[in-house]
PDB file of C-alpha atoms and ligand atoms in Angstrom:
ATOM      1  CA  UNK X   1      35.083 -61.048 152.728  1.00 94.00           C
ATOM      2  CA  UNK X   2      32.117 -61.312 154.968  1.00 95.00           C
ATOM      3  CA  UNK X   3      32.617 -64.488 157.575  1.00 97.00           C
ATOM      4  CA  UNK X   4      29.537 -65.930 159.777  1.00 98.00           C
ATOM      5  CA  UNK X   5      29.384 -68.384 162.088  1.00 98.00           C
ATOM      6  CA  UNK X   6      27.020 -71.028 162.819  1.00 98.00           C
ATOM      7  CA  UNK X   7      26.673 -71.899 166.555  1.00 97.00           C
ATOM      8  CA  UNK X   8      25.079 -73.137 169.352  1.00 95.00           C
ATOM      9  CA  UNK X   9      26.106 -75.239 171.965  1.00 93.00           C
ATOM     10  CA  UNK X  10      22.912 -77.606 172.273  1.00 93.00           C
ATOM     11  CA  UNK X  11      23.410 -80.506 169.472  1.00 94.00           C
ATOM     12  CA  UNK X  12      21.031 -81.501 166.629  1.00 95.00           C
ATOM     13  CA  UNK X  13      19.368 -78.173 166.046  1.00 96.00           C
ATOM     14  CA  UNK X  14      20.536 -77.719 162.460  1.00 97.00           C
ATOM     15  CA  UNK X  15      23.628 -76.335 162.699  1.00 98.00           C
ATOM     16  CA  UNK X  16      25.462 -78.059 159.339  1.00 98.00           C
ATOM     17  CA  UNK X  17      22.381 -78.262 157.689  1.00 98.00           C
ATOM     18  CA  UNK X  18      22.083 -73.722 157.768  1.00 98.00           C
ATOM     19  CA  UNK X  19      25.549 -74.144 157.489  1.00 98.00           C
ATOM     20  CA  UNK X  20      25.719 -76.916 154.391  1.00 98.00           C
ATOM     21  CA  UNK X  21      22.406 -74.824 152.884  1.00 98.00           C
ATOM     22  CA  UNK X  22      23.906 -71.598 152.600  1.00 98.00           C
ATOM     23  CA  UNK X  23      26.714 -72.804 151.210  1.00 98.00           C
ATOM     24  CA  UNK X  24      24.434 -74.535 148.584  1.00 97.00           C
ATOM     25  CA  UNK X  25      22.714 -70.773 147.344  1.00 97.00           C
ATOM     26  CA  UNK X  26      25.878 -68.993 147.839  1.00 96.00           C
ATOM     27  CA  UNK X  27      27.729 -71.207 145.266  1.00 93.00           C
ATOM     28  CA  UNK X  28      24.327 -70.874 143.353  1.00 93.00           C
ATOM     29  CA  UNK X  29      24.869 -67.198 143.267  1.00 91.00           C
ATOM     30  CA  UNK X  30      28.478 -67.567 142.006  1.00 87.00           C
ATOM     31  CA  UNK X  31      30.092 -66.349 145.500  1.00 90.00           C
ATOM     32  CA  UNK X  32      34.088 -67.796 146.166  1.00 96.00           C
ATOM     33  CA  UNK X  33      33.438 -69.186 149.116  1.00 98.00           C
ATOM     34  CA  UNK X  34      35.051 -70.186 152.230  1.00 98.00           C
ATOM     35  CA  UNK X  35      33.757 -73.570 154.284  1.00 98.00           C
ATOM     36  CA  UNK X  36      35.614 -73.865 157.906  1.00 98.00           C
ATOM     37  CA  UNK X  37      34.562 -77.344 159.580  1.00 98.00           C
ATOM     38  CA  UNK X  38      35.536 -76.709 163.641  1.00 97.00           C
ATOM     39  CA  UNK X  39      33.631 -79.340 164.792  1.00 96.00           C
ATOM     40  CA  UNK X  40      35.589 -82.854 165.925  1.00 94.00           C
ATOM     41  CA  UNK X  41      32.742 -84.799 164.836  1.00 95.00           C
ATOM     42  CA  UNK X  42      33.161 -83.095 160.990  1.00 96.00           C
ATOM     43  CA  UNK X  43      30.032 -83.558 160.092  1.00 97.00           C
ATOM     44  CA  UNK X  44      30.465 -80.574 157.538  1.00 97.00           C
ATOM     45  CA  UNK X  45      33.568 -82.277 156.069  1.00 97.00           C
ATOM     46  CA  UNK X  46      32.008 -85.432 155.826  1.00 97.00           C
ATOM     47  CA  UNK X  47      29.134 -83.673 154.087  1.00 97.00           C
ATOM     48  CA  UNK X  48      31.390 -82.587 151.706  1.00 96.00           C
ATOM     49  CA  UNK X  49      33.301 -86.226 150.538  1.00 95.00           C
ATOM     50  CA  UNK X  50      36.017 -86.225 153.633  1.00 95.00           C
ATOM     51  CA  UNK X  51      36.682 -88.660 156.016  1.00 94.00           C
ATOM     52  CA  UNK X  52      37.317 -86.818 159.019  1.00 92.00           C
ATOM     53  CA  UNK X  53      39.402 -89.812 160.702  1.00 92.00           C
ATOM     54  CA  UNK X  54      41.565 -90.013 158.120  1.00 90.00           C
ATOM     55  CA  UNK X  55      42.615 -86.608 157.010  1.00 88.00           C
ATOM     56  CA  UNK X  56      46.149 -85.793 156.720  1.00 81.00           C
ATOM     57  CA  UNK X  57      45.541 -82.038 156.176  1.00 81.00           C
ATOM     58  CA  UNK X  58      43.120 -79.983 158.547  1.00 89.00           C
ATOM     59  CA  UNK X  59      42.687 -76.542 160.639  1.00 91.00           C
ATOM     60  CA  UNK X  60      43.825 -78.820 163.492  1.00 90.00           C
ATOM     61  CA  UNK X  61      47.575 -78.583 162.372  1.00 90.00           C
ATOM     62  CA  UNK X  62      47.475 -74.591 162.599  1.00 90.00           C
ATOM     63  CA  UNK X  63      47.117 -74.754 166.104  1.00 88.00           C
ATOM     64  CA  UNK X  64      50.111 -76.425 167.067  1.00 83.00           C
ATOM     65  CA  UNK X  65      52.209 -74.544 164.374  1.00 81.00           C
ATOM     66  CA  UNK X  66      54.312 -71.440 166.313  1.00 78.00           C
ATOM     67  CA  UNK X  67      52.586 -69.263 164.045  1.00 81.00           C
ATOM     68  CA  UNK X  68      49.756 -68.965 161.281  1.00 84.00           C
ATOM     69  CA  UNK X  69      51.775 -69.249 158.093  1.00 84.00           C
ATOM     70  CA  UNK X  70      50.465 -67.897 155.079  1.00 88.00           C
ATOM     71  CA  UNK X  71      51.845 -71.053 152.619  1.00 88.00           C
ATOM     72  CA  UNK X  72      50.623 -73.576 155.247  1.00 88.00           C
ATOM     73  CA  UNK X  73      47.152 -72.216 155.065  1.00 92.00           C
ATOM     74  CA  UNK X  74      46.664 -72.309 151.854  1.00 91.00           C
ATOM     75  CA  UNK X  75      48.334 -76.077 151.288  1.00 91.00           C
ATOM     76  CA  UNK X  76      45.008 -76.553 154.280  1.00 93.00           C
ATOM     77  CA  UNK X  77      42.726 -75.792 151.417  1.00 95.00           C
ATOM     78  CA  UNK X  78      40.319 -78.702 150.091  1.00 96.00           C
ATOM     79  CA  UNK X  79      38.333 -78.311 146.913  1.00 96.00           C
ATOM     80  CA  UNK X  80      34.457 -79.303 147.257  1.00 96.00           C
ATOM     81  CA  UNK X  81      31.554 -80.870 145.350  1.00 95.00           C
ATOM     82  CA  UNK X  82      30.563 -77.141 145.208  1.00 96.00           C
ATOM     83  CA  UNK X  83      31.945 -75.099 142.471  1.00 95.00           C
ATOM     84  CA  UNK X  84      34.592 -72.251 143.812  1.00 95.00           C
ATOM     85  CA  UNK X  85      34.225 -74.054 147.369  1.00 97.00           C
ATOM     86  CA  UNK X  86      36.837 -74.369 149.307  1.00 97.00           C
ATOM     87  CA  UNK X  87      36.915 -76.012 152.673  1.00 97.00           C
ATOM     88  CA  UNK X  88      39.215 -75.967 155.812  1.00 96.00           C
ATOM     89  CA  UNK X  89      38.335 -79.333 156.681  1.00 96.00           C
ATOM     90  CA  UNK X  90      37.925 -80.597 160.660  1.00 95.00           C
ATOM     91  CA  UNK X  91      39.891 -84.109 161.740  1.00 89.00           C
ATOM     92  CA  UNK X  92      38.813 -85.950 164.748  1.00 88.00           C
ATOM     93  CA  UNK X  93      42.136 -85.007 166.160  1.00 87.00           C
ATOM     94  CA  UNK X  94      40.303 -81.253 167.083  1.00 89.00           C
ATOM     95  CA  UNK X  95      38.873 -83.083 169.760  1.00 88.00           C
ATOM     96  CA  UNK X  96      42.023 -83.190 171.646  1.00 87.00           C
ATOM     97  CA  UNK X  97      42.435 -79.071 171.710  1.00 86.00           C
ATOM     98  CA  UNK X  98      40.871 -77.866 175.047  1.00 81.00           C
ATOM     99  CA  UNK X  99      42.833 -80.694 177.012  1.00 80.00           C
ATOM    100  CA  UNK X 100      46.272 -79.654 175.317  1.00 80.00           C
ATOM    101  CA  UNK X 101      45.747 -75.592 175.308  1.00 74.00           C
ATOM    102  CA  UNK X 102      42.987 -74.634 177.895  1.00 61.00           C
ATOM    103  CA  UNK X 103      41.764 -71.411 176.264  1.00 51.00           C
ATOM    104  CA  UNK X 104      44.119 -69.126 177.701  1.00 53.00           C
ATOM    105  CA  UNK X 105      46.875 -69.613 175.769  1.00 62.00           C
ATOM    106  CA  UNK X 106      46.700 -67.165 172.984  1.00 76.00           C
ATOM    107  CA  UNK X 107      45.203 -69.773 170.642  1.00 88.00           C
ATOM    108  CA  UNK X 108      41.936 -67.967 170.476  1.00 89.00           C
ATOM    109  CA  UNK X 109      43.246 -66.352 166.791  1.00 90.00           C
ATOM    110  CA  UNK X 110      44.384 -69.029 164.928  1.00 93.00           C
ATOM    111  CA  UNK X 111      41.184 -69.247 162.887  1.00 95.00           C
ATOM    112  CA  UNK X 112      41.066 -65.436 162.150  1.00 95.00           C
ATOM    113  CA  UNK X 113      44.466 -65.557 161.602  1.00 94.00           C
ATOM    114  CA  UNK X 114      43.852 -68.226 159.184  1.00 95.00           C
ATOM    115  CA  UNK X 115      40.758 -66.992 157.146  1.00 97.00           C
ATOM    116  CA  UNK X 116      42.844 -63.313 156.704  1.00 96.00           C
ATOM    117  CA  UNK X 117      45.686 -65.168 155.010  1.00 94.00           C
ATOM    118  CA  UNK X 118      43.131 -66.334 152.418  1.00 94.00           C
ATOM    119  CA  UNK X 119      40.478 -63.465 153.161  1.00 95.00           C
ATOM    120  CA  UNK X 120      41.233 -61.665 149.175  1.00 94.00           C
ATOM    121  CA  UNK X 121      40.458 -65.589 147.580  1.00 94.00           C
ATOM    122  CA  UNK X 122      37.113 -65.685 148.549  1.00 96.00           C
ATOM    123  CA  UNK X 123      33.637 -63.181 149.223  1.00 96.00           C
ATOM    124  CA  UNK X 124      31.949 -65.268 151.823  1.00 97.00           C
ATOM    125  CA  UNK X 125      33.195 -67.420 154.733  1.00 98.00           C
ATOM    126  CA  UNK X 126      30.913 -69.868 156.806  1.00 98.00           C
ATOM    127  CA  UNK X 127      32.100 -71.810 160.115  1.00 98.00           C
ATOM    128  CA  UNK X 128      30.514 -74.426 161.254  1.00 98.00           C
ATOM    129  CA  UNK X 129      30.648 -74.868 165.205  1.00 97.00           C
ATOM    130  CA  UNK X 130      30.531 -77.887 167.858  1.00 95.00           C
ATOM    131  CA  UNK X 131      27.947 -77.952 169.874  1.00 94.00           C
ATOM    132  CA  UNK X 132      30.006 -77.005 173.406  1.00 90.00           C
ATOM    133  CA  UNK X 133      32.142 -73.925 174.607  1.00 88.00           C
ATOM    134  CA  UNK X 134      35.496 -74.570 174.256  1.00 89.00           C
ATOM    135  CA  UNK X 135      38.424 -72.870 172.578  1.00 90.00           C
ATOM    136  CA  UNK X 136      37.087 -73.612 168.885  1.00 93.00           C
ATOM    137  CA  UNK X 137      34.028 -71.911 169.516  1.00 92.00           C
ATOM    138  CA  UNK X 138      36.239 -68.648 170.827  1.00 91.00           C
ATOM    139  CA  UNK X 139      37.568 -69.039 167.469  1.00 94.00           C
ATOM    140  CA  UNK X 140      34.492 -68.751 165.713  1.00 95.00           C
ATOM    141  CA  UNK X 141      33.409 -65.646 167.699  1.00 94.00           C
ATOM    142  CA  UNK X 142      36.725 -64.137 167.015  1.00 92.00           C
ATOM    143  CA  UNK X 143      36.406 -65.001 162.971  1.00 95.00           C
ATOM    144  CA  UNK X 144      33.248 -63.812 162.489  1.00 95.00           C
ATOM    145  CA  UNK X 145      31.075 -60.492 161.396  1.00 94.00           C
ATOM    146  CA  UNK X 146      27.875 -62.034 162.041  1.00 96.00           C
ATOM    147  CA  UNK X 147      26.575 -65.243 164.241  1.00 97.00           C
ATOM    148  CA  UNK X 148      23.454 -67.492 163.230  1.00 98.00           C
ATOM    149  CA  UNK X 149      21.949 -69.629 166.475  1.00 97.00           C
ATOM    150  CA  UNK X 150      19.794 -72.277 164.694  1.00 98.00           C
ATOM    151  CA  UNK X 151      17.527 -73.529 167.136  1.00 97.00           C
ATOM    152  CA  UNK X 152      14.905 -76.260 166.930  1.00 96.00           C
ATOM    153  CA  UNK X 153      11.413 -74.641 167.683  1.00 96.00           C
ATOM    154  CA  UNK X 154      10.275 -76.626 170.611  1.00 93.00           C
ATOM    155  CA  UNK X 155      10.430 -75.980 174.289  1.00 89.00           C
ATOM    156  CA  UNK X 156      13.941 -77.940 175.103  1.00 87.00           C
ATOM    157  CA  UNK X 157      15.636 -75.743 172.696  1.00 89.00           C
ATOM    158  CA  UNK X 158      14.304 -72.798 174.641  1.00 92.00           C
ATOM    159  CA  UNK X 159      16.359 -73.873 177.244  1.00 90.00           C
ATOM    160  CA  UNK X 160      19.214 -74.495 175.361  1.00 91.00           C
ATOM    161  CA  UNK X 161      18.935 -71.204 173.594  1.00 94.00           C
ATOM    162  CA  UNK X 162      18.795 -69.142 177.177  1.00 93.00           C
ATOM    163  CA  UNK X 163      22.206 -71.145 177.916  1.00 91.00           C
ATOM    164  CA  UNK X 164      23.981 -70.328 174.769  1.00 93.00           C
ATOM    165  CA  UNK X 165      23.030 -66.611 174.782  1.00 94.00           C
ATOM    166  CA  UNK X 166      24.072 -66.478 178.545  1.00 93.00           C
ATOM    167  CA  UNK X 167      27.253 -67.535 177.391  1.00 91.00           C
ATOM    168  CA  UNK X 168      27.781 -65.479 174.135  1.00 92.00           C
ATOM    169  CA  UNK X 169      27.452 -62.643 176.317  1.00 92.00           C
ATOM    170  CA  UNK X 170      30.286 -63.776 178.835  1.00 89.00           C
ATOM    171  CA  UNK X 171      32.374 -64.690 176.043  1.00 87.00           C
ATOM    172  CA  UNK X 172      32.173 -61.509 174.594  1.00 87.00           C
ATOM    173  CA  UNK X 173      32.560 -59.742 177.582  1.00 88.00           C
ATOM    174  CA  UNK X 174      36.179 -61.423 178.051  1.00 83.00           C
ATOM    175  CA  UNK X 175      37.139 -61.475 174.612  1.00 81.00           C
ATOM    176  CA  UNK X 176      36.047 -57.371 174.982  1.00 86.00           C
ATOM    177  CA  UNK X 177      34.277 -57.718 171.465  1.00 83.00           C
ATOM    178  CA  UNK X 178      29.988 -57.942 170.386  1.00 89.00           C
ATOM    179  CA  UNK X 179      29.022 -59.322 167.512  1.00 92.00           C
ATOM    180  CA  UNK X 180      25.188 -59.280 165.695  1.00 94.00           C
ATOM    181  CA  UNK X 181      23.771 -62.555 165.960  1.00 95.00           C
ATOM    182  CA  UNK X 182      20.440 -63.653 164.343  1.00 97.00           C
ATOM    183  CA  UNK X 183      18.495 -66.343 165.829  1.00 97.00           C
ATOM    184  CA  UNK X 184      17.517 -68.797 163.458  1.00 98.00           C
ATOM    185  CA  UNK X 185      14.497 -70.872 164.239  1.00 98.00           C
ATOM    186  CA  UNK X 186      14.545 -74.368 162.813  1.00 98.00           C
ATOM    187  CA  UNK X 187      12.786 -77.938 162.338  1.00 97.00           C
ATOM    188  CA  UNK X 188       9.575 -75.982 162.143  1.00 98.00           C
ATOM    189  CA  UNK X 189       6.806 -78.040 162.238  1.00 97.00           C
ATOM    190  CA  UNK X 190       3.400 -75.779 161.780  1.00 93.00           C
ATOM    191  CA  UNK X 191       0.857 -78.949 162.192  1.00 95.00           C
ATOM    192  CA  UNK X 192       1.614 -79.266 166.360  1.00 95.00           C
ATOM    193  CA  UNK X 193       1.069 -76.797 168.959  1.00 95.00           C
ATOM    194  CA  UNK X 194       4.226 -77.232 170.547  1.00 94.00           C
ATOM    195  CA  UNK X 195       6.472 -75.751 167.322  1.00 96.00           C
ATOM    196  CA  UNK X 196       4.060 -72.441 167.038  1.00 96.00           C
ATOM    197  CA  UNK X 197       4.463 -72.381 170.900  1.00 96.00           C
ATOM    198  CA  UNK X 198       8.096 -72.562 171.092  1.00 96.00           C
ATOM    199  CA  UNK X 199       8.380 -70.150 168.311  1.00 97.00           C
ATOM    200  CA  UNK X 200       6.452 -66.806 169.743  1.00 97.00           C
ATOM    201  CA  UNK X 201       8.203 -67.784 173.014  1.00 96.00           C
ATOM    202  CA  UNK X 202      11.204 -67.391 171.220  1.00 96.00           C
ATOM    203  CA  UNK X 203       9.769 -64.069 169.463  1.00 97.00           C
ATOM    204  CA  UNK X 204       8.523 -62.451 173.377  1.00 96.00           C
ATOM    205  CA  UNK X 205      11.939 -63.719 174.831  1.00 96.00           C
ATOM    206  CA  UNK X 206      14.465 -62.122 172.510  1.00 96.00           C
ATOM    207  CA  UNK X 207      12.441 -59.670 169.765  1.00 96.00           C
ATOM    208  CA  UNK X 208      14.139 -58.782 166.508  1.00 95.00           C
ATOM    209  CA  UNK X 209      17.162 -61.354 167.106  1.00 96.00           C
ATOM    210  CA  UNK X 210      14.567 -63.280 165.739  1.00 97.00           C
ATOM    211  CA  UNK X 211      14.638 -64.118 162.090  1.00 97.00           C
ATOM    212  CA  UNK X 212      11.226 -62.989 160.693  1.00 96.00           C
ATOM    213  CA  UNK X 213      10.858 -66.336 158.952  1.00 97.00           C
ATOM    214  CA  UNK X 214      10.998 -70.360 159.779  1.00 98.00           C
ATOM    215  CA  UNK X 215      13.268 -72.979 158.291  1.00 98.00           C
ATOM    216  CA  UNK X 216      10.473 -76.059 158.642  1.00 98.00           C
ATOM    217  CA  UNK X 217      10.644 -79.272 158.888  1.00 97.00           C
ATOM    218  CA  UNK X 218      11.724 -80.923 155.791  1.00 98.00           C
ATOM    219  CA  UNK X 219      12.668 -85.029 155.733  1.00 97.00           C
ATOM    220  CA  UNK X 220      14.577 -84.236 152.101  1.00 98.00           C
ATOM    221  CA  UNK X 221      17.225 -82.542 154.062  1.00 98.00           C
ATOM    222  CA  UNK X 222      18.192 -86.113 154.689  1.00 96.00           C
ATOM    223  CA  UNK X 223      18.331 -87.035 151.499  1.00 96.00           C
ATOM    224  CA  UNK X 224      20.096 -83.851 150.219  1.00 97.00           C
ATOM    225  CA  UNK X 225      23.142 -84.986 153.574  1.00 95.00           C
ATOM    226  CA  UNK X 226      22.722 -88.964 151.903  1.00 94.00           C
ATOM    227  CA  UNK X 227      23.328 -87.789 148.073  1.00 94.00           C
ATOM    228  CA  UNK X 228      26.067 -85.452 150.064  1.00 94.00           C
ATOM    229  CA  UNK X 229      24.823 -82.304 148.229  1.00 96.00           C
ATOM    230  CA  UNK X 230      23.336 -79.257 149.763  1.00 97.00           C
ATOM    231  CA  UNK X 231      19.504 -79.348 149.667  1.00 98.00           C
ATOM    232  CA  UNK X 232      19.579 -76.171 147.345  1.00 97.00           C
ATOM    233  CA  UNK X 233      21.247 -78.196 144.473  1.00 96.00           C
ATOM    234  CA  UNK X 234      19.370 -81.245 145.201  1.00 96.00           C
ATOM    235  CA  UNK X 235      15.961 -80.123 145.096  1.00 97.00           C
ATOM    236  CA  UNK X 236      15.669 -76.335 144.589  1.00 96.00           C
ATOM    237  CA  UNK X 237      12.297 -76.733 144.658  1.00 97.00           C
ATOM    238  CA  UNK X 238      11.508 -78.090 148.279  1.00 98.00           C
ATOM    239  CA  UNK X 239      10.783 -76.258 151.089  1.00 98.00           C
ATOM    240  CA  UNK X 240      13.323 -76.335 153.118  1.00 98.00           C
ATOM    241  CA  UNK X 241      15.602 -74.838 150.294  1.00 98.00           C
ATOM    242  CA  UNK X 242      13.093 -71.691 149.841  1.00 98.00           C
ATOM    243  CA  UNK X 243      13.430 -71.260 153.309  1.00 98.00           C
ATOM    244  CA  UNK X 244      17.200 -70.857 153.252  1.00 98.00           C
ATOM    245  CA  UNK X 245      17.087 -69.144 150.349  1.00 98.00           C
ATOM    246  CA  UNK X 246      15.314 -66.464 152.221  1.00 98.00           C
ATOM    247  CA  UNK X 247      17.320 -66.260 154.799  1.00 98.00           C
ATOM    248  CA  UNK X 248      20.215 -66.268 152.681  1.00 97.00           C
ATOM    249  CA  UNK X 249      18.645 -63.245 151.370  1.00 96.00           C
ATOM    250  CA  UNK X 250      17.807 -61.443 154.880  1.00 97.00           C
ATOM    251  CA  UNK X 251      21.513 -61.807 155.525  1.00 96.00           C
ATOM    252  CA  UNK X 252      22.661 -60.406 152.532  1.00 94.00           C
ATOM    253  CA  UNK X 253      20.397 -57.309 152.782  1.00 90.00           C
ATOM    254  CA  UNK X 254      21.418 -57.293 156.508  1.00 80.00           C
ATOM    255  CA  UNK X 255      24.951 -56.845 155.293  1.00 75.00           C
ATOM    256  CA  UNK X 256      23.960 -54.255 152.503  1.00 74.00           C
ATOM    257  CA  UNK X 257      22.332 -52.285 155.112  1.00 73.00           C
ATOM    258  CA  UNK X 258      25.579 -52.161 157.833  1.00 71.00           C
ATOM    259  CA  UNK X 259      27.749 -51.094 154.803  1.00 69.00           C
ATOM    260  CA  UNK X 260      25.327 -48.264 154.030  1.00 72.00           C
ATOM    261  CA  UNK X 261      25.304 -47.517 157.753  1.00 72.00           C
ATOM    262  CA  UNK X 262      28.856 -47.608 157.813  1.00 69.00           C
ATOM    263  CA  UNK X 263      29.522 -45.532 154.492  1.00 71.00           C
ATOM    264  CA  UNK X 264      26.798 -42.994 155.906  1.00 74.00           C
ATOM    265  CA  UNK X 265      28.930 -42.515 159.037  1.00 71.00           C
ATOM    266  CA  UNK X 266      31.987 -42.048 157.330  1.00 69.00           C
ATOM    267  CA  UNK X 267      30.691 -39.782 155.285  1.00 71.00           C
ATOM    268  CA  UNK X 268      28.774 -37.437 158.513  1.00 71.00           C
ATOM    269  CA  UNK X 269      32.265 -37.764 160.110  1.00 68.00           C
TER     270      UNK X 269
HETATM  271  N1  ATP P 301      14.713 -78.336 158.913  1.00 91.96           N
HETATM  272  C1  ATP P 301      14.965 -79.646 159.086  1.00 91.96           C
HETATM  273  N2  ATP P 301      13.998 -80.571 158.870  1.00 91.96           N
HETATM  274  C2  ATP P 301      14.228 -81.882 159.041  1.00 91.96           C
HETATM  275  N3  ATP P 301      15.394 -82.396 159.402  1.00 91.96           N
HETATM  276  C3  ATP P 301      16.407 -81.524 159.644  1.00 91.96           C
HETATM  277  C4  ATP P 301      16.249 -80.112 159.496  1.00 91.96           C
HETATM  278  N4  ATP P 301      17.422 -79.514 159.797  1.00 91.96           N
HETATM  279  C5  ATP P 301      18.270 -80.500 160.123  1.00 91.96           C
HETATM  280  N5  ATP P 301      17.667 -81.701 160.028  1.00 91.96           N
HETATM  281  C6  ATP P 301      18.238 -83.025 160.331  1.00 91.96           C
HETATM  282  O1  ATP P 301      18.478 -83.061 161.741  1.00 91.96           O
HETATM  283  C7  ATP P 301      19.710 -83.705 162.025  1.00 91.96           C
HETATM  284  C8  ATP P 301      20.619 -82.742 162.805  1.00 91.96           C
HETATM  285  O2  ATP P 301      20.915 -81.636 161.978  1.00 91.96           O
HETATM  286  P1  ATP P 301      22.374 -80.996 161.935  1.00 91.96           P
HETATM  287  O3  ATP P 301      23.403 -82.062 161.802  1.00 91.96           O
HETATM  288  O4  ATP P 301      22.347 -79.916 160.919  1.00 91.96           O
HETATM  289  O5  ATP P 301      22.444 -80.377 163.396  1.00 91.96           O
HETATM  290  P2  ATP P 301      23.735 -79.804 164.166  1.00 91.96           P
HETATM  291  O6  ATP P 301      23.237 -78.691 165.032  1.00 91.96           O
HETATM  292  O7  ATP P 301      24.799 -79.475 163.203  1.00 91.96           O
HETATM  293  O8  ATP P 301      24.155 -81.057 165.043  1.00 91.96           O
HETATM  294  P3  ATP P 301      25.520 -81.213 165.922  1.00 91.96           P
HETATM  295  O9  ATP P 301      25.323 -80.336 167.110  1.00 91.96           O
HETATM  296  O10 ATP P 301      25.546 -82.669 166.253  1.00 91.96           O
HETATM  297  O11 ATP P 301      26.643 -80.753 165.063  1.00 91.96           O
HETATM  298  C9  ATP P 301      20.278 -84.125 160.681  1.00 91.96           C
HETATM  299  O12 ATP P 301      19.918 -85.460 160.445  1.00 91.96           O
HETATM  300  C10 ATP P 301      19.588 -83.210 159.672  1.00 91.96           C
HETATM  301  O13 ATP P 301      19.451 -83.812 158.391  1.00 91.96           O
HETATM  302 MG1   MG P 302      26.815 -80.114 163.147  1.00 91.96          MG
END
């Protein structure tokens, strides 16, 4: 099972929408796949049908269980619009974590911990993050092969991205682990300066961590989150789902290529 994670910690830059559209061409391409909604505000979950104030079952309850039991995970699974989609669904109650644990409390696992109880179920896993450091997003770095940093092409987001890179790298450092991370740039608009600006700053600043491509601006991805359906299934057709269909497909390559890597060192060794 392959896992990424979506994050950054600046909000509104398309994080459940990359999350929500991969999804949509991964179930397209008959993947079992794993959903895990860490944000409080579960947008992702209520994407997906759920009211996040009102869920009995969620990821939240794992964290004040002694340990990560195998049963209990897999009573946390939630079926999804999406065929073989599952989701680990996020309750407003997540909220509450960093005030009861602090992040040094050895609850930096629990979502690994989780996603290998389930890990031979499904091919692909995809977490959605909040937008702010805290113990859930320590949980994402620690459940994840590869990271995706959407971030909205204009000169805020810049900023933003400078922050959340600053701290990937201190989070790493304590958690003694690196992980690849792709930035992703969204909200693409080619018709102003300021987009095409922001983007080759982006390109000078940080190089090949830059996808190749641009997810652009696309008002049906509103629709797709109203009809609560990815874009992909929606409208295959529109832009914005050709553009994470080709990122889908960078990523997939991406992975091809560190398993040939890895298979190729094996094999020299
Ligand atoms: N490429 C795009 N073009 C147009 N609108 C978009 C695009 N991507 C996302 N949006 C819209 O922008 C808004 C914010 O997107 P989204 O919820 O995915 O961001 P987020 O990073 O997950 O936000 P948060 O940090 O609050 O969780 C949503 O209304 C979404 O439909
Ligand atoms: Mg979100």
């Amino acid at each position: 099972m392959r896992t990424w994670a979506v994050i950054n910690q600046k909000g509104g830059v398309g994080k459940t929408t990359t999350t929500v559209s991969l999804a949509g061409h991964l179930c397209q391409r008959k993947r079992r796949l794993l959903l895990v909604d860490l944000d409080p505000h579960g947008s992702l979950t209520a994407y997906l049908g759920y009211d996040p104030d009102n869920l009995k079952t969620g990821i939240y309850s794992l964290f004040s269980a002694p340990v990560v039991n195998q049963a209990e995970v897999a009573r946390l699974l939630l079926p999804t619009p999406l065929p073989d989609t599952w989701l680990f669904a996020a309750s407003t109650a997540l909220a509450t974590l960093d005030r009861q644990m602090g992040t040094g409390h050895g609850k930096g696992l629990v979502v690994a911990q989780a996603i290998a109880c389930v890990a031979d179920k499904f091919e692909h896993g995809l977490i959605d993050c909040p937008p702010m450091l805290g113990i859930l997003m320590i949980n994402a770095l620690a459940a994840c092969d590869q990271l995706l940093i959407p971030a909205q092409t204009d000169y805020l987001s810049i900023k933003g991205l400078e922050r959340m890179v600053h701290t990937l790298g201190m989070v790493e450092k304590s958690l003694g682990q690196s992980t690849p991370y792709l930035i992703v740039p969204t909200m693409f608009d080619r018709r102003t300066r300021a987009s095409s600006d922001a983007l080759a700053r982006m390109r000078e600043i940080y190089g090949y961590r830059v996808w190749g491509s641009v997810i652009p601006i696309d008002t049906k991805f509103r629709d797709a989150s109203k009809a609560g359906l990815p874009l992909p299934q929606l409208m295959p057709r529109a832009r914005g789902s050709q553009a994470y269909l080709e990122l889908l497909e960078f990523l997939l390559g991406a992975d091809e290529e560190t398993r040939d890597a890895r298979t190729e060192t094996q094999r020299i060794a």
